[in-house]
CSV table of C-alpha atoms and ligand atoms in Angstrom, one decimal:
chain,number,residue,atom,x,y,z
A,1,MET,CA,22.5,10.4,-13.6
A,2,LYS,CA,19.0,11.3,-14.7
A,3,ALA,CA,16.4,11.9,-12.0
A,4,LEU,CA,13.0,13.6,-11.5
A,5,VAL,CA,13.7,16.2,-8.8
A,6,LEU,CA,11.3,18.0,-6.6
A,7,ASN,CA,12.9,21.5,-5.9
A,8,ALA,CA,9.9,22.9,-3.9
A,9,PRO,CA,6.2,22.0,-3.6
A,10,THR,CA,4.8,21.5,-7.1
A,11,ASP,CA,8.2,22.3,-8.7
A,12,LEU,CA,9.2,19.0,-10.3
A,13,ALA,CA,11.7,18.8,-13.1
A,14,GLN,CA,14.0,16.3,-14.8
A,15,ALA,CA,17.6,17.0,-13.8
A,16,SER,CA,21.1,15.6,-14.0
A,17,ILE,CA,22.3,14.9,-10.4
A,18,ALA,CA,25.3,13.2,-8.9
A,19,ASP,CA,25.4,9.5,-9.4
A,20,ALA,CA,24.0,7.4,-6.6
A,21,ALA,CA,26.7,5.4,-4.8
A,22,ASN,CA,26.3,2.5,-2.5
A,23,GLY,CA,28.1,2.8,0.9
A,24,ASP,CA,29.2,0.1,3.3
A,25,GLY,CA,26.5,-2.6,3.6
A,26,GLU,CA,24.5,-1.3,0.6
A,27,VAL,CA,23.8,-2.3,-2.9
A,28,LEU,CA,23.3,-0.1,-6.0
A,29,VAL,CA,20.1,-0.7,-7.9
A,30,LYS,CA,19.5,0.3,-11.5
A,31,VAL,CA,15.8,1.2,-11.2
A,32,THR,CA,13.6,-0.3,-14.0
A,33,ARG,CA,10.0,0.4,-12.8
A,34,SER,CA,8.4,2.5,-10.1
A,35,GLY,CA,4.9,3.0,-8.8
A,36,VAL,CA,3.4,6.4,-8.1
A,37,CYS,CA,1.4,6.7,-5.0
A,38,GLY,CA,-0.8,9.0,-2.9
A,39,THR,CA,2.2,9.7,-0.6
A,40,ASP,CA,4.1,11.1,-3.6
A,41,LEU,CA,1.2,13.3,-4.4
A,42,LYS,CA,1.1,14.7,-0.8
A,43,ILE,CA,4.9,15.3,-0.9
A,44,PHE,CA,4.5,17.0,-4.4
A,45,GLN,CA,1.7,19.2,-3.0
A,46,GLY,CA,3.8,20.1,0.1
A,47,GLN,CA,1.3,18.4,2.5
A,48,ILE,CA,4.1,16.1,3.6
A,49,PRO,CA,7.2,18.4,4.2
A,50,VAL,CA,10.6,17.1,3.0
A,51,ASN,CA,14.0,18.6,2.6
A,52,TYR,CA,14.5,20.0,-1.0
A,53,PRO,CA,15.7,19.1,-3.5
A,54,ARG,CA,14.2,15.6,-3.1
A,55,VAL,CA,13.9,12.6,-5.4
A,56,MET,CA,10.6,10.9,-4.5
A,57,GLY,CA,9.5,7.3,-5.1
A,58,HIS,CA,9.2,4.4,-2.6
A,59,GLU,CA,7.7,1.6,-4.8
A,60,MET,CA,10.5,0.5,-7.0
A,61,ILE,CA,12.1,-2.5,-8.6
A,62,GLY,CA,15.4,-2.8,-10.5
A,63,GLU,CA,18.5,-4.7,-11.2
A,64,ILE,CA,21.5,-5.1,-9.0
A,65,ALA,CA,24.3,-2.9,-10.5
A,66,ASP,CA,26.8,-3.2,-7.6
A,67,ALA,CA,26.4,-5.9,-5.0
A,68,GLY,CA,28.4,-4.0,-2.4
A,69,ASN,CA,30.6,-5.7,0.2
A,70,THR,CA,28.0,-7.8,2.1
A,71,SER,CA,25.1,-8.9,-0.1
A,72,GLY,CA,26.5,-11.8,-2.1
A,73,ILE,CA,23.8,-11.2,-4.6
A,74,ALA,CA,24.6,-11.5,-8.3
A,75,ILE,CA,24.9,-8.5,-10.5
A,76,GLY,CA,21.8,-8.2,-12.7
A,77,THR,CA,19.5,-9.9,-10.2
A,78,ARG,CA,16.0,-8.4,-10.4
A,79,VAL,CA,14.9,-7.1,-7.0
A,80,ILE,CA,12.3,-5.1,-5.2
A,81,VAL,CA,13.4,-2.6,-2.6
A,82,ASP,CA,11.8,-2.3,0.9
A,83,PRO,CA,11.7,1.5,1.3
A,84,VAL,CA,11.2,1.4,5.1
A,85,ILE,CA,14.6,1.7,6.8
A,86,TYR,CA,14.9,1.0,10.5
A,87,CYS,CA,17.7,1.1,13.1
A,88,GLY,CA,17.6,-2.6,14.2
A,89,ASN,CA,18.7,-1.7,17.7
A,90,CYS,CA,15.8,0.0,19.5
A,91,PHE,CA,13.1,-1.4,21.7
A,92,HIS,CA,10.6,-1.8,18.8
A,93,CYS,CA,13.1,-3.3,16.4
A,94,GLN,CA,14.3,-5.8,19.0
A,95,ALA,CA,10.6,-6.7,19.6
A,96,GLY,CA,10.2,-7.4,15.9
A,97,ARG,CA,8.1,-4.3,15.2
A,98,GLU,CA,10.6,-2.5,13.0
A,99,ASN,CA,7.8,-0.8,11.2
A,100,LEU,CA,7.3,1.3,14.4
A,101,CYS,CA,11.0,2.2,14.8
A,102,PRO,CA,11.3,5.8,15.9
A,103,ASN,CA,14.8,6.1,14.3
A,104,GLY,CA,13.6,4.8,10.9
A,105,HIS,CA,13.0,6.7,7.7
A,106,LEU,CA,11.3,6.2,4.4
A,107,ILE,CA,13.3,6.1,1.1
A,108,GLY,CA,11.7,8.7,-1.3
A,109,ARG,CA,10.6,11.0,1.5
A,110,ASP,CA,13.4,11.3,4.1
A,111,CYS,CA,16.2,10.5,1.6
A,112,ASP,CA,16.3,10.3,-2.2
A,113,GLY,CA,14.1,7.5,-3.7
A,114,GLY,CA,13.3,5.6,-6.9
A,115,PHE,CA,12.3,8.2,-9.5
A,116,SER,CA,15.9,8.2,-10.9
A,117,GLU,CA,18.3,6.0,-12.8
A,118,PHE,CA,20.1,4.4,-9.8
A,119,MET,CA,19.6,4.3,-6.1
A,120,ALA,CA,21.4,2.8,-3.1
A,121,ALA,CA,19.7,0.6,-0.6
A,122,PRO,CA,20.7,-1.5,2.4
A,123,SER,CA,21.7,-5.0,1.3
A,124,ASP,CA,19.0,-6.6,3.6
A,125,ALA,CA,16.3,-4.4,2.1
A,126,VAL,CA,16.3,-5.9,-1.4
A,127,PHE,CA,14.5,-9.1,-2.3
A,128,PRO,CA,14.9,-11.1,-5.6
A,129,LEU,CA,11.9,-11.4,-7.8
A,130,PRO,CA,10.9,-14.7,-9.5
A,131,ASP,CA,10.6,-14.5,-13.3
A,132,ASN,CA,6.9,-15.1,-13.3
A,133,ILE,CA,6.2,-11.7,-11.7
A,134,SER,CA,5.9,-9.0,-14.4
A,135,ASP,CA,8.0,-5.9,-14.3
A,136,ASN,CA,5.0,-3.6,-14.5
A,137,SER,CA,3.2,-5.3,-11.5
A,138,ALA,CA,6.1,-5.9,-9.2
A,139,PRO,CA,6.3,-2.4,-7.7
A,140,LEU,CA,2.8,-3.2,-6.3
A,141,ILE,CA,4.3,-5.7,-4.0
A,142,GLN,CA,5.4,-2.8,-1.7
A,143,VAL,CA,1.7,-1.7,-1.4
A,144,MET,CA,0.7,-5.4,-0.9
A,145,THR,CA,3.1,-5.7,2.1
A,146,THR,CA,1.2,-3.0,4.0
A,147,CYS,CA,-2.1,-4.9,3.3
A,148,LEU,CA,-0.6,-8.2,4.4
A,149,HIS,CA,0.8,-6.6,7.6
A,150,ALA,CA,-2.6,-5.3,8.4
A,151,GLN,CA,-4.2,-8.7,7.9
A,152,ASN,CA,-1.5,-10.2,10.1
A,153,LEU,CA,-2.6,-7.9,12.9
A,154,ALA,CA,-6.2,-8.8,12.3
A,155,PRO,CA,-6.2,-12.2,10.7
A,156,VAL,CA,-9.1,-13.4,8.7
A,157,ARG,CA,-10.3,-16.8,10.0
A,158,PRO,CA,-11.6,-19.3,7.5
A,159,GLY,CA,-15.3,-18.9,6.8
A,160,GLU,CA,-15.6,-15.4,8.3
A,161,THR,CA,-17.7,-12.7,6.7
A,162,ILE,CA,-15.7,-9.7,5.7
A,163,ALA,CA,-16.7,-6.2,4.5
A,164,ILE,CA,-14.1,-4.1,2.7
A,165,ILE,CA,-14.9,-0.4,2.3
A,166,GLY,CA,-13.0,1.5,-0.4
A,167,LEU,CA,-11.9,-0.5,-3.5
A,168,GLY,CA,-8.9,1.4,-4.8
A,169,VAL,CA,-5.6,-0.5,-5.2
A,170,ALA,CA,-5.3,-1.3,-1.5
A,171,GLY,CA,-9.0,-2.3,-1.2
A,172,GLN,CA,-8.6,-4.7,-4.1
A,173,LEU,CA,-5.6,-6.2,-2.5
A,174,GLN,CA,-7.4,-6.6,0.8
A,175,VAL,CA,-10.2,-8.4,-1.1
A,176,GLN,CA,-7.7,-10.9,-2.6
A,177,LEU,CA,-5.8,-11.4,0.6
A,178,ALA,CA,-9.0,-12.1,2.6
A,179,LYS,CA,-10.0,-14.6,-0.1
A,180,ALA,CA,-6.6,-16.3,0.0
A,181,ARG,CA,-6.9,-16.6,3.7
A,182,GLY,CA,-10.2,-18.5,3.4
A,183,ALA,CA,-12.8,-15.8,4.1
A,184,GLY,CA,-16.4,-16.8,3.6
A,185,LEU,CA,-18.6,-14.1,2.2
A,186,ILE,CA,-16.7,-11.0,1.1
A,187,VAL,CA,-18.7,-7.8,0.6
A,188,GLY,CA,-16.9,-4.9,-1.3
A,189,ILE,CA,-18.2,-1.4,-0.9
A,190,THR,CA,-17.5,1.6,-3.2
A,191,GLY,CA,-19.3,4.2,-5.2
A,192,SER,CA,-17.5,3.2,-8.3
A,193,ALA,CA,-19.2,0.7,-10.6
A,194,THR,CA,-15.9,0.0,-12.4
A,195,ARG,CA,-14.2,-0.8,-9.1
A,196,ARG,CA,-17.1,-2.9,-8.0
A,197,SER,CA,-16.9,-5.1,-11.0
A,198,MET,CA,-13.1,-5.4,-10.6
A,199,ALA,CA,-13.6,-6.5,-7.0
A,200,GLU,CA,-16.1,-9.1,-8.2
A,201,LYS,CA,-13.5,-10.5,-10.6
A,202,LEU,CA,-10.8,-10.5,-7.9
A,203,GLY,CA,-12.8,-12.3,-5.2
A,204,ALA,CA,-15.7,-10.2,-3.7
A,205,ASP,CA,-18.9,-12.2,-3.5
A,206,VAL,CA,-21.2,-9.2,-3.4
A,207,THR,CA,-20.5,-5.5,-4.0
A,208,LEU,CA,-22.6,-2.5,-2.9
A,209,ALA,CA,-22.6,1.2,-3.4
A,210,PRO,CA,-22.5,3.3,-0.2
A,211,GLY,CA,-25.7,4.9,0.6
A,212,ASP,CA,-28.1,2.3,-0.9
A,213,ASP,CA,-29.1,0.8,2.5
A,214,VAL,CA,-25.7,-0.8,2.9
A,215,ALA,CA,-26.1,-1.6,6.5
A,216,GLU,CA,-29.5,-3.2,5.9
A,217,LYS,CA,-28.2,-5.2,3.0
A,218,VAL,CA,-25.1,-6.3,4.9
A,219,ARG,CA,-27.3,-7.5,7.7
A,220,SER,CA,-29.6,-9.4,5.4
A,221,LEU,CA,-26.5,-11.1,3.8
A,222,THR,CA,-25.3,-12.2,7.2
A,223,GLY,CA,-28.4,-13.7,8.8
A,224,GLY,CA,-29.2,-10.4,10.5
A,225,HIS,CA,-25.9,-10.3,12.5
A,226,GLY,CA,-23.5,-8.0,10.6
A,227,VAL,CA,-20.0,-9.0,9.4
A,228,ASP,CA,-17.2,-10.6,11.5
A,229,MET,CA,-14.7,-8.0,10.4
A,230,VAL,CA,-14.7,-4.7,8.5
A,231,ILE,CA,-11.5,-3.6,6.6
A,232,GLU,CA,-11.9,0.2,6.2
A,233,CYS,CA,-9.7,1.4,3.3
A,234,ALA,CA,-11.4,4.7,2.4
A,235,GLY,CA,-9.9,6.7,5.2
A,236,ALA,CA,-13.1,8.7,5.7
A,237,MET,CA,-14.9,9.2,9.0
A,238,SER,CA,-18.2,8.5,7.4
A,239,ALA,CA,-16.9,5.1,6.4
A,240,PHE,CA,-15.7,4.5,9.9
A,241,ALA,CA,-19.1,5.3,11.2
A,242,GLN,CA,-20.7,3.0,8.6
A,243,ALA,CA,-18.3,0.2,9.6
A,244,ILE,CA,-19.5,0.4,13.3
A,245,ASP,CA,-23.1,0.2,12.0
A,246,PHE,CA,-22.8,-3.0,10.0
A,247,ALA,CA,-20.3,-4.9,12.1
A,248,ARG,CA,-21.8,-7.7,14.2
A,249,PRO,CA,-21.5,-7.5,18.0
A,250,GLY,CA,-17.9,-8.6,18.9
A,251,ALA,CA,-16.5,-7.9,15.4
A,252,ARG,CA,-13.1,-6.4,14.5
A,253,LEU,CA,-12.7,-3.1,12.7
A,254,LEU,CA,-9.4,-3.0,10.8
A,255,LEU,CA,-8.6,0.6,10.1
A,256,PHE,CA,-6.4,0.6,7.0
A,257,GLY,CA,-7.3,4.0,5.5
A,258,ILE,CA,-5.5,6.9,7.2
A,259,TYR,CA,-7.5,9.4,9.1
A,260,THR,CA,-6.2,12.9,9.4
A,261,ALA,CA,-9.2,14.4,11.1
A,262,THR,CA,-8.8,15.3,14.8
A,263,GLU,CA,-12.5,15.4,15.5
A,264,ALA,CA,-15.5,13.4,14.3
A,265,ALA,CA,-19.0,12.4,15.1
A,266,LEU,CA,-19.0,8.6,15.6
A,267,PRO,CA,-21.6,6.3,17.2
A,268,PHE,CA,-19.4,5.8,20.3
A,269,TYR,CA,-22.2,4.1,22.3
A,270,GLU,CA,-22.7,1.5,19.6
A,271,LEU,CA,-18.9,0.9,19.5
A,272,TYR,CA,-19.1,0.1,23.2
A,273,TYR,CA,-22.4,-1.7,23.2
A,274,LYS,CA,-21.3,-4.0,20.4
A,275,GLU,CA,-17.9,-4.6,22.1
A,276,LEU,CA,-16.0,-3.9,18.8
A,277,SER,CA,-12.3,-4.2,18.6
A,278,ILE,CA,-10.4,-1.5,16.7
A,279,ILE,CA,-7.1,-2.5,15.0
A,280,SER,CA,-4.8,0.1,13.4
A,281,ALA,CA,-2.0,-0.9,11.0
A,282,ARG,CA,1.0,1.1,9.9
A,283,ALA,CA,3.5,0.3,7.1
A,284,ALA,CA,4.8,-3.2,6.9
A,285,ARG,CA,7.5,-5.4,8.4
A,286,ARG,CA,10.5,-6.6,6.4
A,287,ALA,CA,9.3,-10.2,6.5
A,288,ASP,CA,6.1,-9.2,4.7
A,289,PHE,CA,8.2,-8.9,1.5
A,290,PRO,CA,9.2,-12.5,0.9
A,291,ALA,CA,5.7,-13.6,2.0
A,292,CYS,CA,4.0,-11.3,-0.6
A,293,ILE,CA,6.5,-12.3,-3.3
A,294,ASP,CA,5.6,-15.9,-2.7
A,295,LEU,CA,1.8,-15.2,-2.8
A,296,VAL,CA,2.1,-13.4,-6.1
A,297,SER,CA,4.4,-15.9,-7.6
A,298,ARG,CA,2.1,-18.8,-6.7
A,299,GLY,CA,-0.8,-16.9,-8.5
A,300,GLU,CA,-2.8,-16.4,-5.3
A,301,ILE,CA,-2.8,-12.6,-5.8
A,302,ASP,CA,-3.3,-10.9,-9.1
A,303,LEU,CA,-1.3,-7.6,-9.3
A,304,ASP,CA,-1.4,-7.2,-13.1
A,305,SER,CA,-5.1,-6.3,-13.1
A,306,LEU,CA,-4.3,-3.4,-10.7
A,307,VAL,CA,-1.9,-1.6,-13.1
A,308,SER,CA,-4.0,0.8,-15.2
A,309,HIS,CA,-1.3,3.0,-16.7
A,310,VAL,CA,2.4,2.6,-17.6
A,311,LEU,CA,4.2,5.9,-18.5
A,312,PRO,CA,7.8,6.7,-19.1
A,313,LEU,CA,9.7,8.1,-16.1
A,314,SER,CA,10.0,11.5,-17.7
A,315,GLU,CA,6.1,11.7,-17.5
A,316,LEU,CA,6.1,11.7,-13.6
A,317,SER,CA,4.4,15.1,-13.5
A,318,ALA,CA,1.6,13.9,-15.7
A,319,ALA,CA,1.3,10.8,-13.5
A,320,ILE,CA,1.0,12.9,-10.4
A,321,ARG,CA,-1.6,15.1,-12.1
A,322,MET,CA,-3.6,11.9,-12.8
A,323,LEU,CA,-3.6,11.2,-9.1
A,324,GLU,CA,-5.0,14.6,-8.3
A,325,LYS,CA,-8.2,13.9,-10.2
A,326,ARG,CA,-10.7,11.3,-9.1
A,327,ASP,CA,-10.9,8.7,-11.9
A,328,ASP,CA,-12.6,5.4,-11.3
A,329,SER,CA,-10.7,3.7,-14.1
A,330,ARG,CA,-7.2,4.8,-12.8
A,331,MET,CA,-5.7,2.2,-10.5
A,332,LYS,CA,-1.9,2.0,-10.1
A,333,VAL,CA,0.2,4.2,-12.4
A,334,VAL,CA,3.7,2.7,-13.0
A,335,LEU,CA,6.7,4.4,-14.5
A,336,ASP,CA,8.9,2.6,-17.0
A,337,HIS,CA,12.5,3.8,-16.6
A,338,SER,CA,13.8,2.3,-19.9
A,339,HIS,CA,12.8,5.5,-21.8
B,1,LIG,ZN1,3.1,4.1,-1.7
B,2,LIG,ZN1,14.6,0.8,15.6
């Protein structure tokens, strides 16, 4: 079968590889669309080490080509694949926190993924997609599950004021989820005018550019108190510090962006003095998939607006190069496997 194979860091080529085959308890999926993500870029660059050769891709949808011996799902059913595979038996899995399973792995990083014609997946890791969710937007449901998981750990209460820093794909999803959960004032913060106007269309009440007295403006929008919760999606220490600044005393800081720094200057005294709660969120739980599919199908979350480019699968290298450059008008890049 045809696949895009990473042979070494930055060495990506189309190749013919052995056909994917589904084992016991697995289904075979004919991949139809896949999303390209920052994790793929880091694997491509060698920042996330993998065993080579490796087929990347962890945001994918497709059609059931072989239902295997346990699924009972009809051939041809359109499904999304949960790429997070867990053991089901360990302390964390038994406690319902399978996203923290130490024996787990990620499809497209630790084993071959979706940038190919076919892939195998556990029968319980595929979810049927309703017809009213478009092919091009459906891979984004995987990204959305991570946002929903985060907001399940730090729920938005109706009427609360929420600030969201960083309005890339995840930030725009956090805006929409906060709105769907009944947030009051939603303030979106990014340096990009394009992304600010997108956030305003998708549910942000006010958007601000960092630097222009954001803390002052946030306080004046909230009666001088600061916001009830900050969702930090930029993954930058400066954004973390800013979140501490404009959170109200007693607020929650939901850290969704991933920090790789091991040292930082942060206003620790303010963190203590305001009695702020810090909540981290990693990956998603399996149950987040049907929940997200339902929210999208009911029209509560708009994924189509977040797809900026659709390219053929063979253009994966070009898609990854697009991710290397900062481009405000690029949101999710999706690959079409039909040509
Ligand atoms: Zn991803
Ligand atoms: Zn486990």
